[in-house]
PDB file of C-alpha atoms in Angstrom:
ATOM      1  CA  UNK A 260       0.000   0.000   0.000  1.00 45.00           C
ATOM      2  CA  UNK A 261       1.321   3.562  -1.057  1.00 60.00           C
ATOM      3  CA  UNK A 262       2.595   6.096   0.847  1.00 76.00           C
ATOM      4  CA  UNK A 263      -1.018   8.597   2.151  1.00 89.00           C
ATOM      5  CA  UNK A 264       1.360  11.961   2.354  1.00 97.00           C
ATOM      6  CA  UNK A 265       2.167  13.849  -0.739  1.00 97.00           C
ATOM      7  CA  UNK A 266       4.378  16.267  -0.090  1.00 97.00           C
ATOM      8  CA  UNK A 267       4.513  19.836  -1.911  1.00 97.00           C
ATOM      9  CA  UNK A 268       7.303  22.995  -1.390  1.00 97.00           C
ATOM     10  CA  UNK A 269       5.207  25.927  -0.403  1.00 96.00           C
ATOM     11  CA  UNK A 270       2.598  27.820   2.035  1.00 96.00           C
ATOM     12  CA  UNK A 271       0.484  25.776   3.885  1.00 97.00           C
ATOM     13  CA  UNK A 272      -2.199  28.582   3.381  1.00 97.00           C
ATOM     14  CA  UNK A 273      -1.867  28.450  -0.170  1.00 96.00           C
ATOM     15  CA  UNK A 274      -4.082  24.709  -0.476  1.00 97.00           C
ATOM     16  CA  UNK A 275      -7.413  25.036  -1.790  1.00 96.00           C
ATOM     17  CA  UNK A 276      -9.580  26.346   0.831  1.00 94.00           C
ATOM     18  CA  UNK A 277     -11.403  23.011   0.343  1.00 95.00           C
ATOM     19  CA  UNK A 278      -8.360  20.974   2.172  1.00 97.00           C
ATOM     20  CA  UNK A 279      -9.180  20.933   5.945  1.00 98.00           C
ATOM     21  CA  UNK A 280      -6.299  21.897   7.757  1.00 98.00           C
ATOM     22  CA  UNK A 281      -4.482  20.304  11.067  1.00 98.00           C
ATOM     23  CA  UNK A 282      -1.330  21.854  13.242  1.00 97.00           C
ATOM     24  CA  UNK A 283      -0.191  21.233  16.732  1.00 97.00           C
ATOM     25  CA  UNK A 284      -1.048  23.602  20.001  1.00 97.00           C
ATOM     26  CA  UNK A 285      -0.941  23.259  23.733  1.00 97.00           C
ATOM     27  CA  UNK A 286      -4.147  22.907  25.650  1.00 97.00           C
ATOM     28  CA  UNK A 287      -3.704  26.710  27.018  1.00 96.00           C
ATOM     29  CA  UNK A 288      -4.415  27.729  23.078  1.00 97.00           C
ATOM     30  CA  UNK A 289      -1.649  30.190  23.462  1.00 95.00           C
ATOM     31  CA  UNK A 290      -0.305  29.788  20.124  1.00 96.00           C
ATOM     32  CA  UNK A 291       2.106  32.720  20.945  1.00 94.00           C
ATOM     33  CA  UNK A 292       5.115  30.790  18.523  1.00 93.00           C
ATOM     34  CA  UNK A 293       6.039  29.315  15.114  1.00 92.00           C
ATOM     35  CA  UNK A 294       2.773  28.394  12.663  1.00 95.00           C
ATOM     36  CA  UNK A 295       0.241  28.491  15.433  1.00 95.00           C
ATOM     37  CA  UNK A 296       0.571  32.318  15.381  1.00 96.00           C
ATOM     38  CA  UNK A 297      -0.360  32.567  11.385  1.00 97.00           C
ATOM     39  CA  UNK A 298      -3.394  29.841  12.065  1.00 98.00           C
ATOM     40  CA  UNK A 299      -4.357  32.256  15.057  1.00 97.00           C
ATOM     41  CA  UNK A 300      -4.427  35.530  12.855  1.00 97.00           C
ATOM     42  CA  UNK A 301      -6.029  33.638  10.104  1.00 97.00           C
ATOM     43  CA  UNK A 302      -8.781  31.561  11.997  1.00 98.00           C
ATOM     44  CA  UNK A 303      -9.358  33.369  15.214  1.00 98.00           C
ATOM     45  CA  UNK A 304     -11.142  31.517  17.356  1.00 97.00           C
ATOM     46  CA  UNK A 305      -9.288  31.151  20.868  1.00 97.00           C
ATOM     47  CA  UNK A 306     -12.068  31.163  22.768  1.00 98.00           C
ATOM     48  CA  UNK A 307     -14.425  28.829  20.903  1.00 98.00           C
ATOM     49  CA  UNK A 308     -11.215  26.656  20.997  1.00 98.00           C
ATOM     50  CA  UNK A 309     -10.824  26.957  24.635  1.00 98.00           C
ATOM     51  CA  UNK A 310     -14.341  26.437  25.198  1.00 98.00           C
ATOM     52  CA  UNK A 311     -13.976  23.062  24.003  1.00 98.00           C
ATOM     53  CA  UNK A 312     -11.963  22.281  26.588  1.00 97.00           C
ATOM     54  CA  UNK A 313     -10.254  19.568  25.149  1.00 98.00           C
ATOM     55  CA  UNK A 314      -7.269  17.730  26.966  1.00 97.00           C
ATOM     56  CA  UNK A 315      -3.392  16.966  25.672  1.00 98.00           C
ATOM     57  CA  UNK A 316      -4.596  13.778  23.077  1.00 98.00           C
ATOM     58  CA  UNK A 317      -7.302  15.229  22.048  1.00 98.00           C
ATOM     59  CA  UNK A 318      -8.561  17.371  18.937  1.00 98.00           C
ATOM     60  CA  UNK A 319     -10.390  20.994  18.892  1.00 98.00           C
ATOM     61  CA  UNK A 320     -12.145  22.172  16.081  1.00 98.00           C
ATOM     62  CA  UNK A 321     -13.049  25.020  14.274  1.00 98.00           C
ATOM     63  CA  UNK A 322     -15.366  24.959  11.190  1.00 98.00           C
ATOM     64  CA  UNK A 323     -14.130  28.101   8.504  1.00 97.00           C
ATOM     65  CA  UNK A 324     -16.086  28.232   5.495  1.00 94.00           C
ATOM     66  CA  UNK A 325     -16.074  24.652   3.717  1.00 91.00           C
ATOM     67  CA  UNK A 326     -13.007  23.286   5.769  1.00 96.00           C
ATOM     68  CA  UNK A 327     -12.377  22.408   9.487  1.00 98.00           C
ATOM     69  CA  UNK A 328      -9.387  23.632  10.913  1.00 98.00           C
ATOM     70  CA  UNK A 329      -7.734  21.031  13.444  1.00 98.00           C
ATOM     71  CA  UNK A 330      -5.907  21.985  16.487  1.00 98.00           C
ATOM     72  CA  UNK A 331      -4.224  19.218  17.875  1.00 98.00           C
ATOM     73  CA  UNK A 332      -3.793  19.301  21.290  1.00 98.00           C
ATOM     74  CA  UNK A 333       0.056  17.912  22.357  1.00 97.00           C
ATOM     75  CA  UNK A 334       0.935  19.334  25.469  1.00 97.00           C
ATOM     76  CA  UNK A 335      -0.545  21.529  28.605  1.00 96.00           C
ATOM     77  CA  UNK A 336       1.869  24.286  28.334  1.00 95.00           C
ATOM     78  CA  UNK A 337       2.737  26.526  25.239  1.00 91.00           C
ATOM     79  CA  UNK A 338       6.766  25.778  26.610  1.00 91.00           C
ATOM     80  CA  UNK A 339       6.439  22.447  26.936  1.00 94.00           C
ATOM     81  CA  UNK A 340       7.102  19.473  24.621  1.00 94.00           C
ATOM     82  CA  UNK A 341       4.966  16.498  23.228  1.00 96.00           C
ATOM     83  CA  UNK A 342       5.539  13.415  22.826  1.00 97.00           C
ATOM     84  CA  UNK A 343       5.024  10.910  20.318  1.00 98.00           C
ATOM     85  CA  UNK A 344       2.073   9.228  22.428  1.00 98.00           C
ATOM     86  CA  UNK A 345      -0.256  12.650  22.771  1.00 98.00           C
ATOM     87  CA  UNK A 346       0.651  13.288  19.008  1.00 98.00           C
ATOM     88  CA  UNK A 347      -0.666   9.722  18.241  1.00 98.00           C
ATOM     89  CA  UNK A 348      -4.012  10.245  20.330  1.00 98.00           C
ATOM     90  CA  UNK A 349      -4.665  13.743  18.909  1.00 98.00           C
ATOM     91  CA  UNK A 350      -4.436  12.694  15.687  1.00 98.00           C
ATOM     92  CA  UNK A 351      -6.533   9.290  16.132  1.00 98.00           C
ATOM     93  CA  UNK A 352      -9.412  11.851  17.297  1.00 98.00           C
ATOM     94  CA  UNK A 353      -8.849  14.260  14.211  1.00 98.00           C
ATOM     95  CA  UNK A 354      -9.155  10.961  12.309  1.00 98.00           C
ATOM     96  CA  UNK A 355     -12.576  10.470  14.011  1.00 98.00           C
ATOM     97  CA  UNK A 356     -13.659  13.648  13.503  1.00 98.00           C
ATOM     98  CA  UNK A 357     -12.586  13.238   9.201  1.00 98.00           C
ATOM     99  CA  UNK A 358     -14.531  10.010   9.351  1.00 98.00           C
ATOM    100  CA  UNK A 359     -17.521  11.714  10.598  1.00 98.00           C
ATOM    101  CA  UNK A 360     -17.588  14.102   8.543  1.00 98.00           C
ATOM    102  CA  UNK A 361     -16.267  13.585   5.589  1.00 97.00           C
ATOM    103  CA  UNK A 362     -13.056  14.937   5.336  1.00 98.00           C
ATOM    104  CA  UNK A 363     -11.056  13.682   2.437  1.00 96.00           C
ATOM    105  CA  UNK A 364      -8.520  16.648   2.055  1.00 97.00           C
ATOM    106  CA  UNK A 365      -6.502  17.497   4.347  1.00 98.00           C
ATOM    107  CA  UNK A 366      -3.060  19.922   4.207  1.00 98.00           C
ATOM    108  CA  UNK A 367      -0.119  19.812   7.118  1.00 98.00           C
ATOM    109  CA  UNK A 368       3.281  21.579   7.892  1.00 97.00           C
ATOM    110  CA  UNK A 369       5.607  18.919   9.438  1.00 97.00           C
ATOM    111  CA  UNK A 370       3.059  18.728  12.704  1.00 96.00           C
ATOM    112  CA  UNK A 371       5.061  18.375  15.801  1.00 95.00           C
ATOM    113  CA  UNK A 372       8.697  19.422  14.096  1.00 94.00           C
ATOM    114  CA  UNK A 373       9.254  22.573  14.462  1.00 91.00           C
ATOM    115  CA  UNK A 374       8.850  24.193  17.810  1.00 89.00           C
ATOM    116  CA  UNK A 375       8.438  21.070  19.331  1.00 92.00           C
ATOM    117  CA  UNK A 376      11.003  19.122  18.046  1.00 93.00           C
ATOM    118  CA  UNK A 377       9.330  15.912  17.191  1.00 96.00           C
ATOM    119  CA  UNK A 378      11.040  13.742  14.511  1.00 97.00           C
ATOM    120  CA  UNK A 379       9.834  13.557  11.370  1.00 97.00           C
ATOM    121  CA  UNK A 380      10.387  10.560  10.023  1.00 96.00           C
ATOM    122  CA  UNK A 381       8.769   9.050  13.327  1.00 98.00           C
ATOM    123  CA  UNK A 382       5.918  11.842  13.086  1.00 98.00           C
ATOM    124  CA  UNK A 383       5.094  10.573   9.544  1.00 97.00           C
ATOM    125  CA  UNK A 384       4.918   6.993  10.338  1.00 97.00           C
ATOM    126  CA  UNK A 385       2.512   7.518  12.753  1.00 98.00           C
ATOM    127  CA  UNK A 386       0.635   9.644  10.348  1.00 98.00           C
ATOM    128  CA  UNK A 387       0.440   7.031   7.832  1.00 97.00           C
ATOM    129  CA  UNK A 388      -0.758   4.527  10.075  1.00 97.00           C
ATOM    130  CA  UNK A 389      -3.138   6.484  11.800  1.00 98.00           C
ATOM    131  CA  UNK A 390      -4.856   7.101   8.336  1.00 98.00           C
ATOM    132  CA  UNK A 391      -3.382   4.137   7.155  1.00 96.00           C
ATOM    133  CA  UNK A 392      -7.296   2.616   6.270  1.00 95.00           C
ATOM    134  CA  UNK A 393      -9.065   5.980   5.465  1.00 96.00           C
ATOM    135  CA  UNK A 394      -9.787   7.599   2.280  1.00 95.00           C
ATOM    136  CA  UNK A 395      -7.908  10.979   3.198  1.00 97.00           C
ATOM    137  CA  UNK A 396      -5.496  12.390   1.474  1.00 97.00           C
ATOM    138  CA  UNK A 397      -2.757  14.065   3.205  1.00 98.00           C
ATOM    139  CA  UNK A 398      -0.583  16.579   1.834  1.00 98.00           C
ATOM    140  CA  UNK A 399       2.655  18.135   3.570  1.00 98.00           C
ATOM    141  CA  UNK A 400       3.338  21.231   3.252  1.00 97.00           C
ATOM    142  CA  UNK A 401       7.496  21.958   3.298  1.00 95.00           C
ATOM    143  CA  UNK A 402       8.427  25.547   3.350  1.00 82.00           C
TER     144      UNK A 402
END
C-alpha cells in the first residue's frame, strides 16, 4: 500500500480552501510561537477553541467556510514538549472527527517538528498509520 502523504514545497495557506487543515497547540491555546501564530491571525477563534476544553490527546475544532481547521492538542503548556504518544491520540481523534464528517482533504506543515522538536520521520509513520485505512489524502506542506 502507497505512501497517504504527498508532499509539496510551499505555504500551507496556499491549499485550496477546500483541504481541511491540522497543526499542533498546547491545551492553554496560546499559540504565541512558530505556525500556530499565522493559524491564530487567520482563523481566530481562541475562545471557541478553549471552550472546548479539550485535553493533551485530544482534537479541537473550528469549522471556517467549507473546511475544518484542526488543532491538535500535544501538550498543557505553550513551553512544553509532546511526545510521540499525545501526538498519536490527537491525531486518532482528528481521524474520528474526518470520518464523521467527511473529510477527504486534508493539508499539514511537518506537525510536531518545528517548535516542538518531534522527529519527522517518526511523526510521519505515525501519520500514515493512523490514516493508514481511510480515504484521506494528506498533503505536507514543506516551506
Amino acid at each position: 500500500m502507497g505512501s497517504k502523504l504527498q508532499y509539496v514545497r510551499g505555504n500551507l495557506f496556499s491549499c485550496p480552501s477546500t483541504d481541511s487543515l491540522a497543526h499542533c497547540i498546547s491545551m492553554d491555546c496560546k499559540m504565541g510561537a512558530g505556525i500556530a501564530v499565522t493559524f491564530k491571525k487567520r482563523f481566530g477563534g481562541v475562545n471557541e477553541l478553549l471552550a472546548q476544553q479539550k485535553q493533551p490527546g485530544e482534537c479541537a475544532v473550528l469549522k471556517r467556510g467549507e473546511r475544518f481547521v484542526y488543532y491538535l492538542i500535544t501538550k498543557n503548556k505553550y513551553n512544553q514538549k509532546p511526545t510521540y504518544e499525545t501526538l498519536r491520540h490527537s491525531l486518532e481523534a482528528m481521524k474520528a472527527h474526518c470520518l464523521e464528517n467527511g473529510v477527504t482533504r486534508l493539508s499539514i506543515p511537518r506537525i510536531g517538528c518545528g517548535l516542538d522538536r518531534l522527529i519527522w520521520r517518526n511523526v510521519s509513520v505515525i501519520i500514515e498509520e493512523v490514516f493508514e485505512h481511510t480515504d484521506v489524502a494528506i498533503t505536507v506542506y514543506l516551506l
